[in-house]
Coordinates of C-alpha atoms in Angstrom, one line a residue:
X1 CA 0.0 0.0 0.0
X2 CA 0.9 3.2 -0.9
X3 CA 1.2 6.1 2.2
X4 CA -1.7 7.8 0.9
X5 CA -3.9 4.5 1.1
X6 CA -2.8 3.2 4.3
X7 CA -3.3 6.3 5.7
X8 CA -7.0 6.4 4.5
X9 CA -7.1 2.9 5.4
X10 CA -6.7 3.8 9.2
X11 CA -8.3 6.8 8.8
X12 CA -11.5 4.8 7.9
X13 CA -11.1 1.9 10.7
X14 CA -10.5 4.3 12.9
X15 CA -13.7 6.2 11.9
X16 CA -15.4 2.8 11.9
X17 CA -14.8 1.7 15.7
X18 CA -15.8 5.1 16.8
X19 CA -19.3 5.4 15.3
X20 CA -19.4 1.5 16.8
X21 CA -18.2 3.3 20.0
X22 CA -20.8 6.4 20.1
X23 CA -23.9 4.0 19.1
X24 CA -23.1 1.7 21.7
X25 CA -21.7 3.7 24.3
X26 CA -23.4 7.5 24.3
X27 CA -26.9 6.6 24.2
X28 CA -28.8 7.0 27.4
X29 CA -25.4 7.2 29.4
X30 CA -26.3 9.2 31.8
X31 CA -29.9 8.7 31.8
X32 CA -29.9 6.0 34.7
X33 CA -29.2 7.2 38.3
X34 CA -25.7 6.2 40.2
X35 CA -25.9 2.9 41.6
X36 CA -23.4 0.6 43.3
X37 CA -19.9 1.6 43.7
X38 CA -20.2 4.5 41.4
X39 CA -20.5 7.0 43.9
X40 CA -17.4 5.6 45.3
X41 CA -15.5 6.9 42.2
X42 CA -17.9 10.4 42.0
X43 CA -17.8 11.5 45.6
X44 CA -14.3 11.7 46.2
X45 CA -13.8 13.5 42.7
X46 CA -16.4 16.2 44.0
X47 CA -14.8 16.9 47.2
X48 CA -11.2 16.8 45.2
X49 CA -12.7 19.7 43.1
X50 CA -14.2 21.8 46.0
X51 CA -11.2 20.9 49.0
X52 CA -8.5 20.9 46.3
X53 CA -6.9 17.8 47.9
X54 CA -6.1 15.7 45.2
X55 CA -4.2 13.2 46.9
X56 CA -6.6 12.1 50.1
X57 CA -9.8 10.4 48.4
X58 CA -12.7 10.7 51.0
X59 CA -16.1 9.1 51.2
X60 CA -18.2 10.7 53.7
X61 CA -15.8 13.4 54.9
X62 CA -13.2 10.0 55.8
X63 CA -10.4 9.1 53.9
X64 CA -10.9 6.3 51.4
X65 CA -8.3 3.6 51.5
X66 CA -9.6 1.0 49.6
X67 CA -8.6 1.9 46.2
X68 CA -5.9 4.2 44.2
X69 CA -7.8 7.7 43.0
X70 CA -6.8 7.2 39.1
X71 CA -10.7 6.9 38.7
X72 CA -11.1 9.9 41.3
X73 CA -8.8 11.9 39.3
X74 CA -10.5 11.4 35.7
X75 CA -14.1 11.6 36.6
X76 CA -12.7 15.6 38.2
X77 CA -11.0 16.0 34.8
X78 CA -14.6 15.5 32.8
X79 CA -16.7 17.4 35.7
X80 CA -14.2 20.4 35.0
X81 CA -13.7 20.2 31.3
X82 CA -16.9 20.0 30.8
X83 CA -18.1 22.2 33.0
X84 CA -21.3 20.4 34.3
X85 CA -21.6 17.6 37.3
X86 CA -24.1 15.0 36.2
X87 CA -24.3 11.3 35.3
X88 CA -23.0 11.4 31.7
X89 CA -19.7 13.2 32.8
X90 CA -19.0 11.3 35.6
X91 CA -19.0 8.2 33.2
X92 CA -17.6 9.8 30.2
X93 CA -13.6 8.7 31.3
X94 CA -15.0 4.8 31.7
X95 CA -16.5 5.1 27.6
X96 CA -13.7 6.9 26.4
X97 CA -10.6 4.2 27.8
X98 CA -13.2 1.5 26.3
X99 CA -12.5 3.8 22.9
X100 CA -8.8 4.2 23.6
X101 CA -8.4 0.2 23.5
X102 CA -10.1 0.1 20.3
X103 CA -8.6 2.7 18.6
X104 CA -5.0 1.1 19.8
X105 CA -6.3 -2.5 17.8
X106 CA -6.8 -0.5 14.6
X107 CA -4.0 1.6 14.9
X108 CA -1.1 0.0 17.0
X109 CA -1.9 -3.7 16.6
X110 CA -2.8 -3.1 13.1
X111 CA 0.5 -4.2 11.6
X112 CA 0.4 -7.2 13.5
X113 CA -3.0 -8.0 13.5
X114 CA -4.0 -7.1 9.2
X115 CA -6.4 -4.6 8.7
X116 CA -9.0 -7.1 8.8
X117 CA -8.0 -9.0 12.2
X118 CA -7.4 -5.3 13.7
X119 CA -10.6 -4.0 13.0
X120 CA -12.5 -7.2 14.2
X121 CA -10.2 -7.5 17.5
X122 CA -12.0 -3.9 17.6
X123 CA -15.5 -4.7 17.2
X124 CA -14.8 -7.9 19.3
X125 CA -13.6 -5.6 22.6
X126 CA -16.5 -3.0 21.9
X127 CA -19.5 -5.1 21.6
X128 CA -18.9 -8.0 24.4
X129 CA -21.0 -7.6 27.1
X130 CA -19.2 -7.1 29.8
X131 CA -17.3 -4.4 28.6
X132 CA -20.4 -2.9 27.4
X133 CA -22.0 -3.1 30.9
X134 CA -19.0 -1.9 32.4
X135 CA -17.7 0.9 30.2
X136 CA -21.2 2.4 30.8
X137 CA -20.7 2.9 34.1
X138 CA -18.3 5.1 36.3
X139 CA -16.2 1.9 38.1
X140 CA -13.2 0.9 38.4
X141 CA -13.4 -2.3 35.8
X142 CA -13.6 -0.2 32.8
X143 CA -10.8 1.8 33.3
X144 CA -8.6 -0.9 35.2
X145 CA -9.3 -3.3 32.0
X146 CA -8.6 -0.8 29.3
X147 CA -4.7 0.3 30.8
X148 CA -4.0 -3.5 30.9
X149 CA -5.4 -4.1 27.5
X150 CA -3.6 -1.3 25.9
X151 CA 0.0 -2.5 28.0
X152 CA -0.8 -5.9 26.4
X153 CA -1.4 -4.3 22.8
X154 CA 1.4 -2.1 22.9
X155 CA 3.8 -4.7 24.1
X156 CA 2.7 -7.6 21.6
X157 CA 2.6 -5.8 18.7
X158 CA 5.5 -4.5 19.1
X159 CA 7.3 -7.7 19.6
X160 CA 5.9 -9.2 17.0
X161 CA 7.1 -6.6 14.7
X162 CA 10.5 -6.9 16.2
X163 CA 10.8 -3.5 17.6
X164 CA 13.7 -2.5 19.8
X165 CA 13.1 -4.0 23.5
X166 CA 12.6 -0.2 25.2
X167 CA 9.6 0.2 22.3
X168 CA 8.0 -3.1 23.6
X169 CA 8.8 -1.9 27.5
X170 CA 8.4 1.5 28.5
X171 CA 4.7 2.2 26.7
X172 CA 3.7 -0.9 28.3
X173 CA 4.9 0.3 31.9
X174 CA 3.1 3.2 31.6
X175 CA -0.3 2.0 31.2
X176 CA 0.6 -0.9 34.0
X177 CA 2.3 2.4 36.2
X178 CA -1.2 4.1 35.6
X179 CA -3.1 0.5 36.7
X180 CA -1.4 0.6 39.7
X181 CA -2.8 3.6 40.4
X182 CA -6.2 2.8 39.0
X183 CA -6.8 -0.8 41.2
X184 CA -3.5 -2.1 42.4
X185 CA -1.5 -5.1 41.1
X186 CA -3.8 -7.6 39.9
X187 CA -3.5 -6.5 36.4
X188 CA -0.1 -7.7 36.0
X189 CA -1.0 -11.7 36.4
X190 CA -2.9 -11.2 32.9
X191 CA 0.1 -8.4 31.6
X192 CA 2.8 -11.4 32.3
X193 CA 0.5 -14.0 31.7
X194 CA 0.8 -12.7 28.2
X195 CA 4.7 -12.0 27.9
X196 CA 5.7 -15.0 29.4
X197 CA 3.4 -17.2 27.4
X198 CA 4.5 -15.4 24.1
X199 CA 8.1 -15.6 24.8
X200 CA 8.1 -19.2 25.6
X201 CA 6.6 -20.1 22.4
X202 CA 9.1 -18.2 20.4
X203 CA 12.0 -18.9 22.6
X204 CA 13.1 -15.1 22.9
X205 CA 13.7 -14.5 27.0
X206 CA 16.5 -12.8 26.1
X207 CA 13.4 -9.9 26.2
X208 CA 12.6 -10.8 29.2
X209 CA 16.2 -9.8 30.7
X210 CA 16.7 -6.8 28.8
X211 CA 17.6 -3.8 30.6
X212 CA 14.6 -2.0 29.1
X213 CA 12.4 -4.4 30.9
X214 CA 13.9 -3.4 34.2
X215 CA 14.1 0.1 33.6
X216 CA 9.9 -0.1 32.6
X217 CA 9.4 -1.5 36.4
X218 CA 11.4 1.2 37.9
X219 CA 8.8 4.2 35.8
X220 CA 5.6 1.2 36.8
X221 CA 6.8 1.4 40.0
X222 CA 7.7 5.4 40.4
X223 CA 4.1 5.9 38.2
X224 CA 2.2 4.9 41.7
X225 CA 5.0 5.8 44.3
X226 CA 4.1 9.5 43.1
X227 CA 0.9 9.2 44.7
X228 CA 1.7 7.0 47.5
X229 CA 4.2 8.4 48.8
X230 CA 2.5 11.6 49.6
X231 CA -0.9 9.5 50.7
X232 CA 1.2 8.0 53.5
X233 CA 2.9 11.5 54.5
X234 CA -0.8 13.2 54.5
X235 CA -2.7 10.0 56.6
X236 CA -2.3 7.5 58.9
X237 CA 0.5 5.8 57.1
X238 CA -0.4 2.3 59.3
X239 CA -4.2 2.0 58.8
X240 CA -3.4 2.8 55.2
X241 CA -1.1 -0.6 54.8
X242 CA -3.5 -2.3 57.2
X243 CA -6.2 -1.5 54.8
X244 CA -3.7 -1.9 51.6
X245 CA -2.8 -5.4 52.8
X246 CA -6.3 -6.5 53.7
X247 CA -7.7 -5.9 49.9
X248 CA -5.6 -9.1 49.1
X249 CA -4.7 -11.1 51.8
X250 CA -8.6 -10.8 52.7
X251 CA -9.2 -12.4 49.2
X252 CA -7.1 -15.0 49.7
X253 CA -8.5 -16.0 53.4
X254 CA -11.9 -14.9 52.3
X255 CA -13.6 -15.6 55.4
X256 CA -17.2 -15.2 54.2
X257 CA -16.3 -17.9 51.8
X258 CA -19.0 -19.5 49.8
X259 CA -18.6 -22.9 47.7
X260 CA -22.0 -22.3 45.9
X261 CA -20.4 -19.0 44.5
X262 CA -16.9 -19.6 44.1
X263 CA -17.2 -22.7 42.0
X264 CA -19.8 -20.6 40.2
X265 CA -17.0 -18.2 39.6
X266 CA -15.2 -19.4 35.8
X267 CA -18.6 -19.8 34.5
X268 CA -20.0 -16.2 35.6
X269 CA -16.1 -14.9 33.9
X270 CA -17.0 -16.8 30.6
X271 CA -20.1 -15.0 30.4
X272 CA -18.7 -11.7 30.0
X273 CA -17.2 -12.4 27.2
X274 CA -20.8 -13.1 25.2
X275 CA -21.6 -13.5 22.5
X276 CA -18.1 -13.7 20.9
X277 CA -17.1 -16.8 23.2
X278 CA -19.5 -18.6 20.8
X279 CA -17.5 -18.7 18.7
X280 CA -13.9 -20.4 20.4
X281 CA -15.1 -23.9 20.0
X282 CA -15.0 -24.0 16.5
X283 CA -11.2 -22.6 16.2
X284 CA -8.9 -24.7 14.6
X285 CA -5.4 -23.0 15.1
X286 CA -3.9 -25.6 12.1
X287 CA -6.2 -23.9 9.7
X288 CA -3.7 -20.6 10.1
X289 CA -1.4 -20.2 7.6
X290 CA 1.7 -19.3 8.9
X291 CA 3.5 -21.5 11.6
X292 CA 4.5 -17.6 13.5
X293 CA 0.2 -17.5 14.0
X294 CA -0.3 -20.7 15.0
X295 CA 2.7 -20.2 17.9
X296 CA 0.8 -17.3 18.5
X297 CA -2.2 -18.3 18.7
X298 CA -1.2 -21.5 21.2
X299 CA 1.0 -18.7 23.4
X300 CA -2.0 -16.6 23.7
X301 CA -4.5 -19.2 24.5
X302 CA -1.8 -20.3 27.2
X303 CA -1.5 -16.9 28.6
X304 CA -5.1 -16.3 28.9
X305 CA -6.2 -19.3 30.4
X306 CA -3.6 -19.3 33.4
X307 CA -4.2 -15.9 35.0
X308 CA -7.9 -16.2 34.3
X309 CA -8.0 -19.9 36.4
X310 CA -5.7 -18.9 38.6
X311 CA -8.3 -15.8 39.8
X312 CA -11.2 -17.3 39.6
X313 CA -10.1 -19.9 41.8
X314 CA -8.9 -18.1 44.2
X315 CA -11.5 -18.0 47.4
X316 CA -12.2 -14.8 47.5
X317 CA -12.2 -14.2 43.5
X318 CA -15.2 -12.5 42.1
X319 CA -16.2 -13.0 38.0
X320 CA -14.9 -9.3 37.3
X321 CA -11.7 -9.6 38.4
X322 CA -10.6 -11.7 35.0
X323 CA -11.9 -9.3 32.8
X324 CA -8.4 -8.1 32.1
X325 CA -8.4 -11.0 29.9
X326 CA -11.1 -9.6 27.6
X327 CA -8.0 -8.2 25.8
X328 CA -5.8 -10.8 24.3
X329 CA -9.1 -12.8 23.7
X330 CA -10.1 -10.0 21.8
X331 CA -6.9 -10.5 19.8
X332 CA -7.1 -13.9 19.5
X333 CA -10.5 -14.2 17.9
X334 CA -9.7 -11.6 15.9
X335 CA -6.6 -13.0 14.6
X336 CA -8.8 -16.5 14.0
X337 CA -12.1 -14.7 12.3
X338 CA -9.1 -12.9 9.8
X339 CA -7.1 -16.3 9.3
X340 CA -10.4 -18.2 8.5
X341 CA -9.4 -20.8 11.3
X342 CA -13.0 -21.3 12.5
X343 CA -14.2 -25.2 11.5
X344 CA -18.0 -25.1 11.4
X345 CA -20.0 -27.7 11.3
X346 CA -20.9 -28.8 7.3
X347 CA -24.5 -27.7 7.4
X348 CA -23.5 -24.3 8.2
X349 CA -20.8 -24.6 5.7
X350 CA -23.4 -24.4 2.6
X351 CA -23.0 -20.5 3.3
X352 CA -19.5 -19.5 2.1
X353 CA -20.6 -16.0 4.0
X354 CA -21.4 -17.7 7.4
X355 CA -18.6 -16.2 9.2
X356 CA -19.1 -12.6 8.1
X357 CA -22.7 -13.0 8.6
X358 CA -22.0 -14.2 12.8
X359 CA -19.7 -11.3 12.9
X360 CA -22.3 -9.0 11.6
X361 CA -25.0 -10.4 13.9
X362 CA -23.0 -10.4 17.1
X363 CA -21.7 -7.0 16.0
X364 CA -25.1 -5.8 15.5
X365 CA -26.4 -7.2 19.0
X366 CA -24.1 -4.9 20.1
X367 CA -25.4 -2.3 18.4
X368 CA -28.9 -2.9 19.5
X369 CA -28.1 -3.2 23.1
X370 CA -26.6 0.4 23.1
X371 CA -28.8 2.3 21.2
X372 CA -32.2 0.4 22.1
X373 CA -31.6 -1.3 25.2
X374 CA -30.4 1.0 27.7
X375 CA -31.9 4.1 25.9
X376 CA -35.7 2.0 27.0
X377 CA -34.1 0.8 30.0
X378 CA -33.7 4.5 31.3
X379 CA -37.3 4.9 30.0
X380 CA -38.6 2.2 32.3
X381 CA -36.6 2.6 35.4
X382 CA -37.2 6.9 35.1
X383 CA -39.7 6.6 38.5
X384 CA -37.7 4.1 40.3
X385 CA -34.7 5.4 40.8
X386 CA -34.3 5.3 44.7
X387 CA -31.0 7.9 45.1
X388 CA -33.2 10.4 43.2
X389 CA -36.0 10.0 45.0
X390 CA -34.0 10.3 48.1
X391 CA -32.4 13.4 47.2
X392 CA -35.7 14.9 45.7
X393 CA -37.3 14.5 49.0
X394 CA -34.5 16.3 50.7
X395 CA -34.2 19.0 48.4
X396 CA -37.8 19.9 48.8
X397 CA -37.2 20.7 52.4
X398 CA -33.9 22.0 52.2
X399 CA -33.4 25.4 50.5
X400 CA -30.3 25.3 48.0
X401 CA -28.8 28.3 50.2
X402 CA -28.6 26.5 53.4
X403 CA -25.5 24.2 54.2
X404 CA -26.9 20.6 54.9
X405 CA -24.6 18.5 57.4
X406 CA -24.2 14.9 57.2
X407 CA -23.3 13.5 60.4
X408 CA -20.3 10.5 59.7
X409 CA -23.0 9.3 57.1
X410 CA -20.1 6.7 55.4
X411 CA -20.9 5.9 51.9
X412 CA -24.5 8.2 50.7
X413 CA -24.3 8.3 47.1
X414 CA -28.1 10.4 47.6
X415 CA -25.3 13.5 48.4
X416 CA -24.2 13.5 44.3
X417 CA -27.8 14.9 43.7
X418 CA -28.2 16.9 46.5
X419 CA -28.8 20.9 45.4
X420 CA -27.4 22.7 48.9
X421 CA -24.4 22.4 49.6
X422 CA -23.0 19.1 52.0
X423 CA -20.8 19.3 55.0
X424 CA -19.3 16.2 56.8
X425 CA -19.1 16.1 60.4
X426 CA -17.9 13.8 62.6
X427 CA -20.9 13.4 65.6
X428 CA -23.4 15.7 66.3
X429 CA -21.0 17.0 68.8
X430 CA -18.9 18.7 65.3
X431 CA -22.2 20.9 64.6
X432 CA -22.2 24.1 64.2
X433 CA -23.8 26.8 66.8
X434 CA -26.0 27.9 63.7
X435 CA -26.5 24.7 61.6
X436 CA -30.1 24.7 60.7
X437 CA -30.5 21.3 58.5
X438 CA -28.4 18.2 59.2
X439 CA -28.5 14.5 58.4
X440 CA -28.2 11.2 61.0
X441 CA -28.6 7.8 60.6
X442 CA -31.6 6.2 62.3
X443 CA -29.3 4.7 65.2
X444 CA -29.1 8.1 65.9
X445 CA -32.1 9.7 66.1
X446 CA -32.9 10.0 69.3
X447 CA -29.8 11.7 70.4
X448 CA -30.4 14.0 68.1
X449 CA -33.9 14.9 69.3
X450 CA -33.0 14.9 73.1
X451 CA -29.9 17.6 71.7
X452 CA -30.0 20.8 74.4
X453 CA -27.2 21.9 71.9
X454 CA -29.0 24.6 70.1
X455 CA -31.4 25.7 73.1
X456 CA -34.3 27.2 73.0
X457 CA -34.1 25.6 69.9
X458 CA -34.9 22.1 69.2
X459 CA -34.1 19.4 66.2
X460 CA -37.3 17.8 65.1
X461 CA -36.8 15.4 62.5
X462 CA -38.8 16.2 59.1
X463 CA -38.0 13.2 57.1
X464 CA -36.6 10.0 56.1
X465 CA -34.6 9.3 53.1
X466 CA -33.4 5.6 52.1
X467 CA -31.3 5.0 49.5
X468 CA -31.2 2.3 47.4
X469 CA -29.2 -0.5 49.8
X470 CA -32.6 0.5 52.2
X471 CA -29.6 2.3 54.9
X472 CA -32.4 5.2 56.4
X473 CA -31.3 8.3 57.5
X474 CA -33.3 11.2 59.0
X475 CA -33.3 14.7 58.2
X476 CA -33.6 17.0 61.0
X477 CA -34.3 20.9 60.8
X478 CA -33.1 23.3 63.7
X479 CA -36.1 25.3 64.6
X480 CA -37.9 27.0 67.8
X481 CA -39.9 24.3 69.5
X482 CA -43.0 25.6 68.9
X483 CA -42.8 26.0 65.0
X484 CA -44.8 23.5 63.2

């Protein structure tokens, strides 16, 4: 190909996978209230932006140690460039590394994978569904998934073009540098799993030991020691390694350990990958032309099935923690739907088309869950949004001038859609001489009521907000006692 048409080439499968991206991903994004552990990754990013302490995540007014800010940091970024706080910017970041790992396949990987294995390793990563599910929402998984996919990408393409050894290292340790700082370490079993697999195969370890590679651990490393050094210097440096330490020795003890979900674990994994994992029984890696693929496609295959057993078995394992292998699977079936190494069975095989046709249809599922599904999702679920019914009912009795205090409330994601603004105190104690609206859990209700703090004023409660875990707490108003 000439420069002119290979540039138009990836000019046009880069154009592709993003109008695959926007109809799957944009529609309805932030049309579905917060929910889980999203206003984990929201909260903290609010009080970055209005504290300016970027380097202490808190929840509740206390400091979060349960997970790096990466995700913290981003969903600030979109609430600032964009100038608005609402659901579809606080998810934006988690879309937009889901498009960074596709637009790496059909640009990066592209030499590698062909123009036509790169562009279906694209479609393959953006229409699975559990990237789909997660990549609409503002967690961790997204994100997490993405850096170690695009380490992987980075790093195999370029050894398989034969780059020099700092070319395959250093991009690589930046994205795994940035994964540190987006979950922790995890992501480097699937990373390795990967190299090690692909350098056995070809017999090159020499890789392995080049300074390049040791140098790319020391930036990995210094990537997340930039944060955590100055975490430890601004907390409790002990409760934070307590804590640290407990994330994985806690999954490997896993004391609330149950058989019926843990053995239930691989299958749940598998089912992420749908409908594309359809698909890996028929693969014939002999029907690949050149020996090179067929090493490659038996070192892949090796390096994905390790790390993704050796998770799911561990006791306290959960199904999303092997979604870092959505990647090189991605690869893989894209480098097997390009090579024609899919053996179907001979009635099927009366369609020369059959396998453009799946591709199509699974592609189009895709398409159809993004722009049909959650758009009529949001539609049905518009009334039963708990948080927003929460924070509605607060915000009726709470004028947006007045400061509304939340008494150690822990985790509240009902606070994202709260219009006045929120302060965190400690006990009831921490209030204010002239607080006039503040929050309590139910456990403390009658403390509050019995309060001679504010005398001859009195706290009457004057409503009850759950959220949607059902955790109740009561809004109280400071008033004279005999106002009604």
């Amino acid at each position: 190909m000439s420069i002119e048409d290979l540039i138009h080439s990836r000019f046009r499968a880069v154009a592709t996978v993003v109008l695959v991206w926007a109809v799957v991903y944009l529609p309805a994004l932030g049309s579905i209230a917060i929910k889980g552990e999203e206003g984990r990754r929201i909260l903290p990013a609010v009080q970055m932006l209005e504290t300016g302490n970027y380097i202490v995540p808190q929840v509740g007014g206390n400091t979060y140690y349960r997970k790096p800010p990466l995700v913290n940091w981003l969903v600030a970024v979109s609430f600032k460039f964009c100038g608005v706080r609402n659901e579809w910017t606080a998810r934006l970041p988690s879309a937009l590394s889901v498009l960074a790992v596709a637009v790496a396949f059909v640009t990066v990987a592209c030499a590698s994978l062909g123009s036509r294995g790169s562009i279906i390793a694209a479609m393959i990563w953006l229409t699975n569904i559990g990237i789909i599910e997660k990549g609409r929402l503002i967690e961790i998984e997204a994100l997490y998934v993405s850096l170690c996919g695009l380490a992987i990408i980075f790093w195999l393409s370029f050894f398989l073009e034969k780059k020099s050894p700092w070319l395959m290292w250093l991009p690589a340790s930046v994205f795994l540098g940035l994964g540190l700082l987006a979950k922790g370490p995890t992501h480097l079993l699937f990373f390795y799993g990967i190299v090690i697999a692909v350098l056995a195969c070809f017999k090159d370890w020499r890789v392995l030991f080049h300074p390049a590679h040791f140098v790319g651990l020391v930036v990995m490393v210094g990537i997340a020691a930039a944060w955590a050094i100055p975490f430890l210097n601004s907390t409790t440096s002990q409760v934070a390694m307590d804590k640290w330490s407990g994330q994985y020795t806690g999954r490997l003890k896993s004391s609330d350990f149950k058989f019926s979900d843990w053995i239930q674990n691989a299958p749940r994994s598998l089912i992420h990958f749908l409908p594309w994992l359809l698909l890996f029984p028929f693969a014939q890696f002999s029907k690949l032309q050149e020996q090179s693929d067929q090493r490659l496609a038996r070192a892949l295959s090796w390096g994905i099935a390790v790390p993704f057993l050796a998770v799911n078995l561990v006791p306290g394992g959960l199904p999303r923690y092997s979604m870092p292998a959505i990647v090189p699977a991605s690869w893989l079936l894209g480098m097997i739907c390009a090579g024609n190494a899919l053996q179907f069975p001979r009635l099927w095989m009366r369609d020369a088309r059959i396998l453009n046709k799946i591709v199509a249809a699974f592609v189009g599922l895709g398409l159809v869950i993004g722009a049909i599904g959650y758009p009529v999702t949001a539609i049905v679920l518009k009334n039963r949004q708990q948080v927003k019914k929460a924070a509605a009912g607060i915000n009726a009795l709470v004028p947006p001038s007045e400061t509304l205090y939340a008494v150690n409330p822990d985790y509240q994601p009902v606070f994202f859609y709260v219009k006045s603004p929120v302060e965190y105190v400690r006990d009831l104690e921490s209030l204010p001489s002239n607080v006039r609206y503040f929050l309590v859990r139910n456990n403390n209700e009658a403390r509050a009521v019995a309060a001679q703090k504010w005398a001859p004023l009195r706290a009457r409660p004057i409503a009850r907000v759950r959220d949607y875990s059902k955790r109740e707490m009561v809004l109280f108003e400071v008033a004279p006692a005999d106002e009604h």
